mmCIF file of C-alpha atoms in Angstrom:
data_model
loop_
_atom_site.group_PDB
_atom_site.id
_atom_site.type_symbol
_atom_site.label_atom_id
_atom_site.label_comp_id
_atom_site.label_asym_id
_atom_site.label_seq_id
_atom_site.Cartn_x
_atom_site.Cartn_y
_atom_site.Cartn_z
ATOM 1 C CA UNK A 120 -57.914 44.215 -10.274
ATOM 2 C CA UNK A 121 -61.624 45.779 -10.026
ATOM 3 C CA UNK A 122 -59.570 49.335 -10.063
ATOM 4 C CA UNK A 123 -58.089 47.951 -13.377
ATOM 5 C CA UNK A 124 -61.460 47.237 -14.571
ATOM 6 C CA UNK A 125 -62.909 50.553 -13.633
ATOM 7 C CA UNK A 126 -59.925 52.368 -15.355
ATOM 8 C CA UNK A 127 -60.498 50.493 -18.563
ATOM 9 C CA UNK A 128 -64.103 51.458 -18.462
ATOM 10 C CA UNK A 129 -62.806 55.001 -17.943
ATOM 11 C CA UNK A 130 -60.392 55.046 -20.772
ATOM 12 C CA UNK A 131 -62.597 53.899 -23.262
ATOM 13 C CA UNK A 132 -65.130 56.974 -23.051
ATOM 14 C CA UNK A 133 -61.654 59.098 -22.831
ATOM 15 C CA UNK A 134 -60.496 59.639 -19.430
ATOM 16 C CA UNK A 135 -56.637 59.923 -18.736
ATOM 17 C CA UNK A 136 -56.077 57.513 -15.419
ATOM 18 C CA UNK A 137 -52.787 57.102 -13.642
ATOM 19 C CA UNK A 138 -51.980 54.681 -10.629
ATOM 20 C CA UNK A 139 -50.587 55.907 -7.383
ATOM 21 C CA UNK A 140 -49.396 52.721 -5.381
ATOM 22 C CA UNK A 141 -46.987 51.134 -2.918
ATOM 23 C CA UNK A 142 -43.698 49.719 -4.881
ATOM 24 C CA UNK A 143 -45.007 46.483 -3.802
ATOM 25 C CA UNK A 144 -47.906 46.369 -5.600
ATOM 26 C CA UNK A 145 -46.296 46.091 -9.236
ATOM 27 C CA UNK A 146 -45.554 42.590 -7.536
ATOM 28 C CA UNK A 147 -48.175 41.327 -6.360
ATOM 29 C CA UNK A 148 -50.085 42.507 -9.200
ATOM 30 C CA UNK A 149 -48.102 41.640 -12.243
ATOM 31 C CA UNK A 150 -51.060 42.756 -14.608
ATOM 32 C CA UNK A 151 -50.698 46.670 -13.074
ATOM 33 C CA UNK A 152 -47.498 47.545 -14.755
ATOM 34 C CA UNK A 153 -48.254 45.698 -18.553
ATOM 35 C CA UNK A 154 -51.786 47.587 -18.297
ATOM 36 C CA UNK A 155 -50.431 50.539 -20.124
ATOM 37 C CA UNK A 156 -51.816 53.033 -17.884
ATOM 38 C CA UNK A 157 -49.687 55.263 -15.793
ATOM 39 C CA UNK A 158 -48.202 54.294 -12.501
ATOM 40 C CA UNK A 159 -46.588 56.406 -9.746
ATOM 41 C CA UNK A 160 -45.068 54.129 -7.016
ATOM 42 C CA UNK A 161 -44.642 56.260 -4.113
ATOM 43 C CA UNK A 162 -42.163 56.239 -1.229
ATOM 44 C CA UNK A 163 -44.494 56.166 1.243
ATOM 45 C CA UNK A 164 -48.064 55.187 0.596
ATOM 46 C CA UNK A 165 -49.267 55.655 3.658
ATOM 47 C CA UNK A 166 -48.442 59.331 4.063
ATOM 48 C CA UNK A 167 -50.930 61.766 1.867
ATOM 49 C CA UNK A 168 -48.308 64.305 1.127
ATOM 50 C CA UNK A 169 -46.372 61.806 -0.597
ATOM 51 C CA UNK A 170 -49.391 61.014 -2.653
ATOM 52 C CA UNK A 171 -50.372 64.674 -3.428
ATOM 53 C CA UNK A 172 -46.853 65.339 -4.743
ATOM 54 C CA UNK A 173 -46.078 62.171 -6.851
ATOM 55 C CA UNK A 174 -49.401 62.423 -8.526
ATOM 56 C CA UNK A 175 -49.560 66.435 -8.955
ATOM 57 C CA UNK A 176 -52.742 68.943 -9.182
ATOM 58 C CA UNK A 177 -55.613 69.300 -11.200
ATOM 59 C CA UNK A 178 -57.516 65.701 -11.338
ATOM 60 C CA UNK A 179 -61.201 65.192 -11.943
ATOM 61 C CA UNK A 180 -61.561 62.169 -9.555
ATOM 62 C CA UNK A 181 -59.251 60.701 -6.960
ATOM 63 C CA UNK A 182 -60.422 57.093 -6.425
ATOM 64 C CA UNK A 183 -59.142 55.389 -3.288
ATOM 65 C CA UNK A 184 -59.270 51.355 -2.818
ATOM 66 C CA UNK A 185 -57.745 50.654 0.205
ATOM 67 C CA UNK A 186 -58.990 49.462 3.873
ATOM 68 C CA UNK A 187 -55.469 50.714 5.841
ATOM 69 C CA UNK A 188 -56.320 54.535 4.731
ATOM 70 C CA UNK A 189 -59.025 56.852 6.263
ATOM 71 C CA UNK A 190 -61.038 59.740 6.016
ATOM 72 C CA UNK A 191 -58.591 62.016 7.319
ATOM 73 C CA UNK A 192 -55.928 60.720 4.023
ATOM 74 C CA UNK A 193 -59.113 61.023 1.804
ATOM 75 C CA UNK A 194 -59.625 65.078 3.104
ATOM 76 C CA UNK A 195 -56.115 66.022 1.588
ATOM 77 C CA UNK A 196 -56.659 64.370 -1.299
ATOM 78 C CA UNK A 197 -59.356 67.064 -2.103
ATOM 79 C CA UNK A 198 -56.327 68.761 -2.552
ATOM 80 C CA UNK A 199 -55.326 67.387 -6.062
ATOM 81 C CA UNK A 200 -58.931 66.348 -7.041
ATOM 82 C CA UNK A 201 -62.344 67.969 -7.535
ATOM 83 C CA UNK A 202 -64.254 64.751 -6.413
ATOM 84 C CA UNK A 203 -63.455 61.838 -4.136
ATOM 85 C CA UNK A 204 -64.549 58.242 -4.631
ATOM 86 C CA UNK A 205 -63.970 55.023 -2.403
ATOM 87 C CA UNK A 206 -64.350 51.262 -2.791
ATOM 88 C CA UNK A 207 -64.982 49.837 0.928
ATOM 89 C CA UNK A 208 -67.004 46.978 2.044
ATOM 90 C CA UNK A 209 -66.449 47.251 5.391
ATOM 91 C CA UNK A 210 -68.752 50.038 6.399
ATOM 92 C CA UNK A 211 -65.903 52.380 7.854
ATOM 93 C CA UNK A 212 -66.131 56.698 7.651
ATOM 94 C CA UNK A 213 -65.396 58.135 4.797
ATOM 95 C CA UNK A 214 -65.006 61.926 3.606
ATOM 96 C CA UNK A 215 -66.087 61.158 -0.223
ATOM 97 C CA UNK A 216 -68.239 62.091 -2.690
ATOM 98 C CA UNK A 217 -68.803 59.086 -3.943
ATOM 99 C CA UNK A 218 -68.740 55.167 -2.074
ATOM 100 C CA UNK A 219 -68.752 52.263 -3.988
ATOM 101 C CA UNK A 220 -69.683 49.533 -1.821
ATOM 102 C CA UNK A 221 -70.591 46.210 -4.045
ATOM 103 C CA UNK A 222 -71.487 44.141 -1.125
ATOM 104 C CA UNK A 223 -74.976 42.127 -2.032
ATOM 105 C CA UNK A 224 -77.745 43.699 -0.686
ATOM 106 C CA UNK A 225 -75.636 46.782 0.891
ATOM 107 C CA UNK A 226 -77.880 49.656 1.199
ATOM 108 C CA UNK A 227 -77.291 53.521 1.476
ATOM 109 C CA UNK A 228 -78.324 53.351 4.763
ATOM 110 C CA UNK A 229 -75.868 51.032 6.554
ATOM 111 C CA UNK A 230 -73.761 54.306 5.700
ATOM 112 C CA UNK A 231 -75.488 56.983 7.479
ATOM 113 C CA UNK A 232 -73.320 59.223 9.986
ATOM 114 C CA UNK A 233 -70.151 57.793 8.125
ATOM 115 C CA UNK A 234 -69.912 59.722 5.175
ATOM 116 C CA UNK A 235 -71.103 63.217 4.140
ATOM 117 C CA UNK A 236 -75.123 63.400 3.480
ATOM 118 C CA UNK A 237 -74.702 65.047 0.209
ATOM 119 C CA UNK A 238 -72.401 61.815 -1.241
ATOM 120 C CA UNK A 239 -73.629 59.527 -3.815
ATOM 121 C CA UNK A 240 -74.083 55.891 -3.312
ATOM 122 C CA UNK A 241 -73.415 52.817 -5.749
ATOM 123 C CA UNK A 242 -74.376 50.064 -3.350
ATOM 124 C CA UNK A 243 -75.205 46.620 -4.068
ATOM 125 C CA UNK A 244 -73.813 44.003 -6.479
ATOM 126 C CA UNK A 245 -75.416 45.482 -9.536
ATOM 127 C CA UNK A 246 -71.740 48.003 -8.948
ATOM 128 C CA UNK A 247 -69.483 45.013 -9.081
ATOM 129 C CA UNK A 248 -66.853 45.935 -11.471
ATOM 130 C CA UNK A 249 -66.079 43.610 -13.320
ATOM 131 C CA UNK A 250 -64.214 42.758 -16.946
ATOM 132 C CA UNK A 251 -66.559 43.209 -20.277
ATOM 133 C CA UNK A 252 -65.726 39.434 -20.657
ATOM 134 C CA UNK A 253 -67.791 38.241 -17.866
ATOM 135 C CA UNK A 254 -70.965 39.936 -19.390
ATOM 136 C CA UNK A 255 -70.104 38.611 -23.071
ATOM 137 C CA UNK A 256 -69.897 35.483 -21.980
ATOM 138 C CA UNK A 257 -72.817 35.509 -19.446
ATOM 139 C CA UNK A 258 -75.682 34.075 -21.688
ATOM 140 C CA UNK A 259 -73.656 31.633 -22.996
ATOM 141 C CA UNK A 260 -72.609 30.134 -20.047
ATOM 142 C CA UNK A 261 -75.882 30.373 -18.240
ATOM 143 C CA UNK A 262 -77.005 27.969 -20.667
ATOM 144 C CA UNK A 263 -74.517 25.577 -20.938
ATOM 145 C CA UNK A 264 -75.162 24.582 -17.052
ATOM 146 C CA UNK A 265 -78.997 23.668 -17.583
ATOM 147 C CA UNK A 266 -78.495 19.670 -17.829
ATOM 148 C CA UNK A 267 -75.266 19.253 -17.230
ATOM 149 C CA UNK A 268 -73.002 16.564 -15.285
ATOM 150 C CA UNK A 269 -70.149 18.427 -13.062
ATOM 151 C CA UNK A 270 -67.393 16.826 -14.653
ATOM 152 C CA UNK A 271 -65.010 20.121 -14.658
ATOM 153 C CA UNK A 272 -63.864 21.812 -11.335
ATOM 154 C CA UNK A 273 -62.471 25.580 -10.802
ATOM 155 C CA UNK A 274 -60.286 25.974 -7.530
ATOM 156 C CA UNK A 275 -59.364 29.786 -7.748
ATOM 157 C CA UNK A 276 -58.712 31.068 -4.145
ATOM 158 C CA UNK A 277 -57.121 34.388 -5.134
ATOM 159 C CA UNK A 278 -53.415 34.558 -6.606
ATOM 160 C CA UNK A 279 -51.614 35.739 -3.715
ATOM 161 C CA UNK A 280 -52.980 32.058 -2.279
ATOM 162 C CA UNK A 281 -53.401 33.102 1.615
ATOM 163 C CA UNK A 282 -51.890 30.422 4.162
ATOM 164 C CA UNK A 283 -51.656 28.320 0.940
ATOM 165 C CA UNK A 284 -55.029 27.415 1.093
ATOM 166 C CA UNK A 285 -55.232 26.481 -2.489
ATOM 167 C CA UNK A 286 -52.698 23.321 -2.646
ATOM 168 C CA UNK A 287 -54.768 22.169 0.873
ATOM 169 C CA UNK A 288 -58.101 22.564 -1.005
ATOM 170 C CA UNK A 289 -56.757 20.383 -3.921
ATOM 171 C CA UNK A 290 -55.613 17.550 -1.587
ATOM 172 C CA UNK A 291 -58.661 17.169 -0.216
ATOM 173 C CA UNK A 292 -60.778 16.830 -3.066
ATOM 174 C CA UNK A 293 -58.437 15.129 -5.729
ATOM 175 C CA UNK A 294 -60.068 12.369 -4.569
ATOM 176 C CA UNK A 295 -63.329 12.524 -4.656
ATOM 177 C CA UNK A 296 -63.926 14.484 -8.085
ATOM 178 C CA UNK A 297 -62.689 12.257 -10.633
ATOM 179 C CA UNK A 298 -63.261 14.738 -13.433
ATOM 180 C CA UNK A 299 -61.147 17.649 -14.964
ATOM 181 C CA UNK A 300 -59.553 20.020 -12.006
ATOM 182 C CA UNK A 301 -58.298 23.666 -13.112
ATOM 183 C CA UNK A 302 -56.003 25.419 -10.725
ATOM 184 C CA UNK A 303 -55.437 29.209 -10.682
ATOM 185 C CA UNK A 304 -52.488 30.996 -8.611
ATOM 186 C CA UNK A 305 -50.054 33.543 -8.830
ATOM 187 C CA UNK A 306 -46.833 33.014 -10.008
ATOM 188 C CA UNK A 307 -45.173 33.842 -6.240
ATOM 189 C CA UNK A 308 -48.020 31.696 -4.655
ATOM 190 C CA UNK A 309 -46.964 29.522 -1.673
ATOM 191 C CA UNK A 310 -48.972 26.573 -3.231
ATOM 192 C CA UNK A 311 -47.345 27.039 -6.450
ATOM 193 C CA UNK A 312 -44.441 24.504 -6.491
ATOM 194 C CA UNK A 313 -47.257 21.733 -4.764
ATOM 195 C CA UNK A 314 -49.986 22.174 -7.047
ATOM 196 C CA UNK A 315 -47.407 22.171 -9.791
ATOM 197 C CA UNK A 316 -45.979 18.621 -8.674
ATOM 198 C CA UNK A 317 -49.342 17.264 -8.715
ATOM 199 C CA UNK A 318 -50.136 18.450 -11.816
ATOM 200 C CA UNK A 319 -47.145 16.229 -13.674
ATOM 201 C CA UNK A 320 -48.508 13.315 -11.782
ATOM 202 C CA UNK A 321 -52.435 13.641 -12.415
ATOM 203 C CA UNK A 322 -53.186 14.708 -15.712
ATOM 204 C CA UNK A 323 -56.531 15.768 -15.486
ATOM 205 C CA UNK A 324 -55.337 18.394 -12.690
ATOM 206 C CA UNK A 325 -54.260 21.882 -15.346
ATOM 207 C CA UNK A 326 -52.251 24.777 -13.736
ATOM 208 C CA UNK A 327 -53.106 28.362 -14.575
ATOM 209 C CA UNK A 328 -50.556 31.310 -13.309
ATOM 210 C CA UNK A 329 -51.347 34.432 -14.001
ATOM 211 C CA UNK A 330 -54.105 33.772 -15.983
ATOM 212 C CA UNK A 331 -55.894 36.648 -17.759
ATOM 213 C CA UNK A 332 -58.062 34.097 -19.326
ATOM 214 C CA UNK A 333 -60.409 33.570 -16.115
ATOM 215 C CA UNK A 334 -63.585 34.015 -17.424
ATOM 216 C CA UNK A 335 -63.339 30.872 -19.586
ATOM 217 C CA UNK A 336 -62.355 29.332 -17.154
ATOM 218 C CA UNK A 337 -65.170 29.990 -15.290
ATOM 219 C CA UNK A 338 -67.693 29.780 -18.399
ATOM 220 C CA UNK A 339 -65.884 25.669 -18.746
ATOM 221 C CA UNK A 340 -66.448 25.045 -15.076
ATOM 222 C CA UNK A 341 -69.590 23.090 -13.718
ATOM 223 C CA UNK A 342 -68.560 23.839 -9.891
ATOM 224 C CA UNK A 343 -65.649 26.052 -8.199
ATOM 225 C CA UNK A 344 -63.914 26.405 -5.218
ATOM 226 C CA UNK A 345 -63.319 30.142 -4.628
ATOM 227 C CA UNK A 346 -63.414 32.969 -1.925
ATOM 228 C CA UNK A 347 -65.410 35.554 -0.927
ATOM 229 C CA UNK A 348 -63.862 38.826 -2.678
ATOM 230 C CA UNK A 349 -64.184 40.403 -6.036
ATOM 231 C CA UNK A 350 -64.007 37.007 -7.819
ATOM 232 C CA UNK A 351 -67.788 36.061 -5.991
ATOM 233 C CA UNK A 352 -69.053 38.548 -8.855
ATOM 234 C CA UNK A 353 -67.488 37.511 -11.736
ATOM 235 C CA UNK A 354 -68.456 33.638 -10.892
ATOM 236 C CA UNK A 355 -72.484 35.336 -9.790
ATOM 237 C CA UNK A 356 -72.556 37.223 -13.387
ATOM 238 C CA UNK A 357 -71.746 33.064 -15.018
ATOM 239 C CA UNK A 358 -73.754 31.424 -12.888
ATOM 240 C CA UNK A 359 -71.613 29.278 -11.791
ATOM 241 C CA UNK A 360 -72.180 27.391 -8.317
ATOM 242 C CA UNK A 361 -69.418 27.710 -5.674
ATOM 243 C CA UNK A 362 -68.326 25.992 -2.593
ATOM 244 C CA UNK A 363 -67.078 29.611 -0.826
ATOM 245 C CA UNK A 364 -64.418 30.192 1.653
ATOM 246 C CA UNK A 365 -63.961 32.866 3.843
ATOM 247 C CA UNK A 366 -60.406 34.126 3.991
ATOM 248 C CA UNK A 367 -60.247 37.784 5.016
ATOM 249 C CA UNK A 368 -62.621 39.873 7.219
ATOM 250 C CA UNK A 369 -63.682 41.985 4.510
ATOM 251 C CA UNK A 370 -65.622 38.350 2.464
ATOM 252 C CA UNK A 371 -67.765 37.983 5.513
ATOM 253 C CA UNK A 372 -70.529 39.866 4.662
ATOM 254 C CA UNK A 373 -70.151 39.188 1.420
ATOM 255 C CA UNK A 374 -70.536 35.079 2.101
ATOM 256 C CA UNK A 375 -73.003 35.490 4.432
ATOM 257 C CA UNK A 376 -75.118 37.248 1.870
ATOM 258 C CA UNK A 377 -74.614 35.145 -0.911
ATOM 259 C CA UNK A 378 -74.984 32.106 1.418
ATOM 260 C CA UNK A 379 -78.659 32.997 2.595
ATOM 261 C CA UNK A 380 -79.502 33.886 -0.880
ATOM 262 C CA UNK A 381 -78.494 30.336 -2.646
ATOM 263 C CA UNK A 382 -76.078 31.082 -4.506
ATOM 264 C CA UNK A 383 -73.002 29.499 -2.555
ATOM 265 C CA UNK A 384 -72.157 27.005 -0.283
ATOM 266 C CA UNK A 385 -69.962 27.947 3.080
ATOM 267 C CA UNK A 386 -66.941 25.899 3.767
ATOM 268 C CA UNK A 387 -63.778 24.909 5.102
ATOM 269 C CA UNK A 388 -61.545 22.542 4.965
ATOM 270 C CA UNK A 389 -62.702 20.209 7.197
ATOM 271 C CA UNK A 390 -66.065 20.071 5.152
ATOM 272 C CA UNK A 391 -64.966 20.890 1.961
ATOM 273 C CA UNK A 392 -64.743 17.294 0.547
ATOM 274 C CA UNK A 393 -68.091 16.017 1.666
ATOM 275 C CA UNK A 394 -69.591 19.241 -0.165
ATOM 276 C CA UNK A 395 -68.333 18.551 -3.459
ATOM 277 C CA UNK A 396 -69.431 14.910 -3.188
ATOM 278 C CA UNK A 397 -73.036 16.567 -2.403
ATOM 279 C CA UNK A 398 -72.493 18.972 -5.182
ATOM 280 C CA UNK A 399 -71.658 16.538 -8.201
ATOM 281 C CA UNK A 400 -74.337 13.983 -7.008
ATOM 282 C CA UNK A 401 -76.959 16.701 -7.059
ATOM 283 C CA UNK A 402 -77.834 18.501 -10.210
ATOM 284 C CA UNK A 403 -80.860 20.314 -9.292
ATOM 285 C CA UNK A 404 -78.876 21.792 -6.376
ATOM 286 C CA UNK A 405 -76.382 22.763 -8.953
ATOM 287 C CA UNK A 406 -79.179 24.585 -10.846
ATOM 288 C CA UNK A 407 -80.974 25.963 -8.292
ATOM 289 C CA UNK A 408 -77.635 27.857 -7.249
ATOM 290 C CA UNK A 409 -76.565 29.330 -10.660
ATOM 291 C CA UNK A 410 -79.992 30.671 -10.902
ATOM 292 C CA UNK A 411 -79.847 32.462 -7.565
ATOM 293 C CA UNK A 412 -76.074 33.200 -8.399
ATOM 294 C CA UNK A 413 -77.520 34.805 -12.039
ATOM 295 C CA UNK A 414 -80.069 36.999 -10.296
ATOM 296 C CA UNK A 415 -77.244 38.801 -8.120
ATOM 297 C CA UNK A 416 -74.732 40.462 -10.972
ATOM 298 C CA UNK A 417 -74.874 41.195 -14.374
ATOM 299 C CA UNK A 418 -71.842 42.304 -15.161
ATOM 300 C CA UNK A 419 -72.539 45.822 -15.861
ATOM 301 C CA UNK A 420 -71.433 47.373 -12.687
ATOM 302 C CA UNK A 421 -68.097 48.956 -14.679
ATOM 303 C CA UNK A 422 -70.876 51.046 -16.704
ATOM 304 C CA UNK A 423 -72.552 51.604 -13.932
ATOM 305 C CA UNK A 424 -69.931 53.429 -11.768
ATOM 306 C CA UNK A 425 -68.754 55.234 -15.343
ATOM 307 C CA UNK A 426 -72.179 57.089 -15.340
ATOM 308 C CA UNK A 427 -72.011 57.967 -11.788
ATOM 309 C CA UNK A 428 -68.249 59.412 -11.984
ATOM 310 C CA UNK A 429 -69.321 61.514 -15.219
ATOM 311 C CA UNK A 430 -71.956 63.102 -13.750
ATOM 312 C CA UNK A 431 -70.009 63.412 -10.835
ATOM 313 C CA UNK A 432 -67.761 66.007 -12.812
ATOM 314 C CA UNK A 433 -70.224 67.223 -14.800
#
């Protein structure tokens, strides 16, 4: 999704971008093939020369977003591109021109002796990529919080819904929030056919699948649920105040970071229902986090990365 949001970015100044992924991925990420950009599933993702000859000479920028490849994959793609570029947040070696690391408070630093001395950094969350929505909407849902009850939750826990954490999360606190609960999940989500029970039993719980509408849904919420990848961002960039779990290895710095800075609260399942009591009973908390979420990201990372890849290529 944040490559999708970088390639838009790209495409509207001009750029021709193409997709090289596993079969899989037109799955998992239903959005990739109705995009209208070019994609090129290749046989075997994992091998470089199958990526060098599916996608063919003569690119500007290869960009590479994912944590089972290396530098030693990234060296032959030099092969096909005058520039490489990376999106990592775990702080791993790199042969790259460019790293893209939108960790909060990652500095170029915390990369030095694992990637080439003459590369160019975008580190921080200031790089998050993230839809044009999210900053359109930013002011207005920055001030809709000031004052307000939490009578609208936002459990959105990623749609491939690891270990079906998302219909656990809603059993715990149906509950205890008596207002409006919106639930967001892929369509091949293990907690789809749960959530989607309760939702024809409780009314005020709404089922979204698939949604590309997720930054209103955001902008409506007074609290969410949500987990520590790319999503963080877009709920930072609205302000809106987050009970955060931590579901892969690659959110930890990220919730550790936005824990320490007030902008989130850490959970788990175990604690997860006592927080949101604590949340809706306390609206100056609520406050006090969407202003520290606000200061984080803007929404203009997208831009941000554009500039850097065009002057990149001259």
């Amino acid at each position: 999704m944040r490559c999708l949001t970088l390639a838009a970015e790209m495409h509207r100044v001009g750029w021709d971008v193409a997709f090289a992924v596993s079969p899989e991925t037109g799955e998992t990420v239903p959005v990739l093939p109705k995009s209208g950009f070019r994609v090129i599933y290749l046989e075997d993702a994992a091998d470089p020369d199958d990526c060098v000859a599916a996608a063919g000479p003569d690119w500007d920028v290869v960009l590479v977003d994912q944590y089972a490849l290396g530098p030693g994959y990234e060296t032959e793609l030099r092969r096909i591109a005058s520039a490489v570029a990376i999106i990592d947040d775990l702080m791993r070696p790199h042969d790259c021109d460019l790293l893209i690391d939108t960790t909060h408070g990652r500095i170029k630093t915390d990369y030095v002796g694992l990637v080439p001395d003459d590369a160019v950094f975008a580190c921080g969350s200031e790089y998050a990529l993230l839809r044009p929505d999210f900053s359109d909407l930013r002011a207005e849902s920055l001030a809709r919080r000031d004052g307000r009850a939490a009578e609208r939750l936002l459990i959105s826990l990623g749609f491939t819904d690891v270990g079906a954490i998302t219909g656990s999360a809603l059993q715990k606190i149906l509950p205890f929030f008596p207002g409006r609960i919106d639930v967001v999940l892929g369509r091949n989500a293990p907690s789809h056919p749960d959530v989607d029970a309760i939702m024809r039993e409780v009314s005020r719980v709404k089922l979204h699948v698939d949604s590309a509408e997720i930054a209103y849904l955001m902008k409506d919420a007074d609290l969410a649920i949500g987990a520590g990848g790319t999503t963080s961002w877009e709920r930072c960039c609205l302000g809106l105040p987050t009970l955060l779990f931590t579901l892969a290895d690659n959110q930890r710095d990220n919730a550790a970071m936005l824990s320490a800075a007030g902008a989130v609260r850490r959970v788990d399942l175990e604690t997860l229902a006592d927080s949101v009591r604590t949340l809706v009973a306390d609206h100056d908390v609520r406050q006090t986090m969407t202003e520290a979420s606000a200061s984080i990201c803007d929404g203009a990372g997208a831009s941000r990365v554009r500039t850097l890849l065009e002057e990149l290529v001259g």
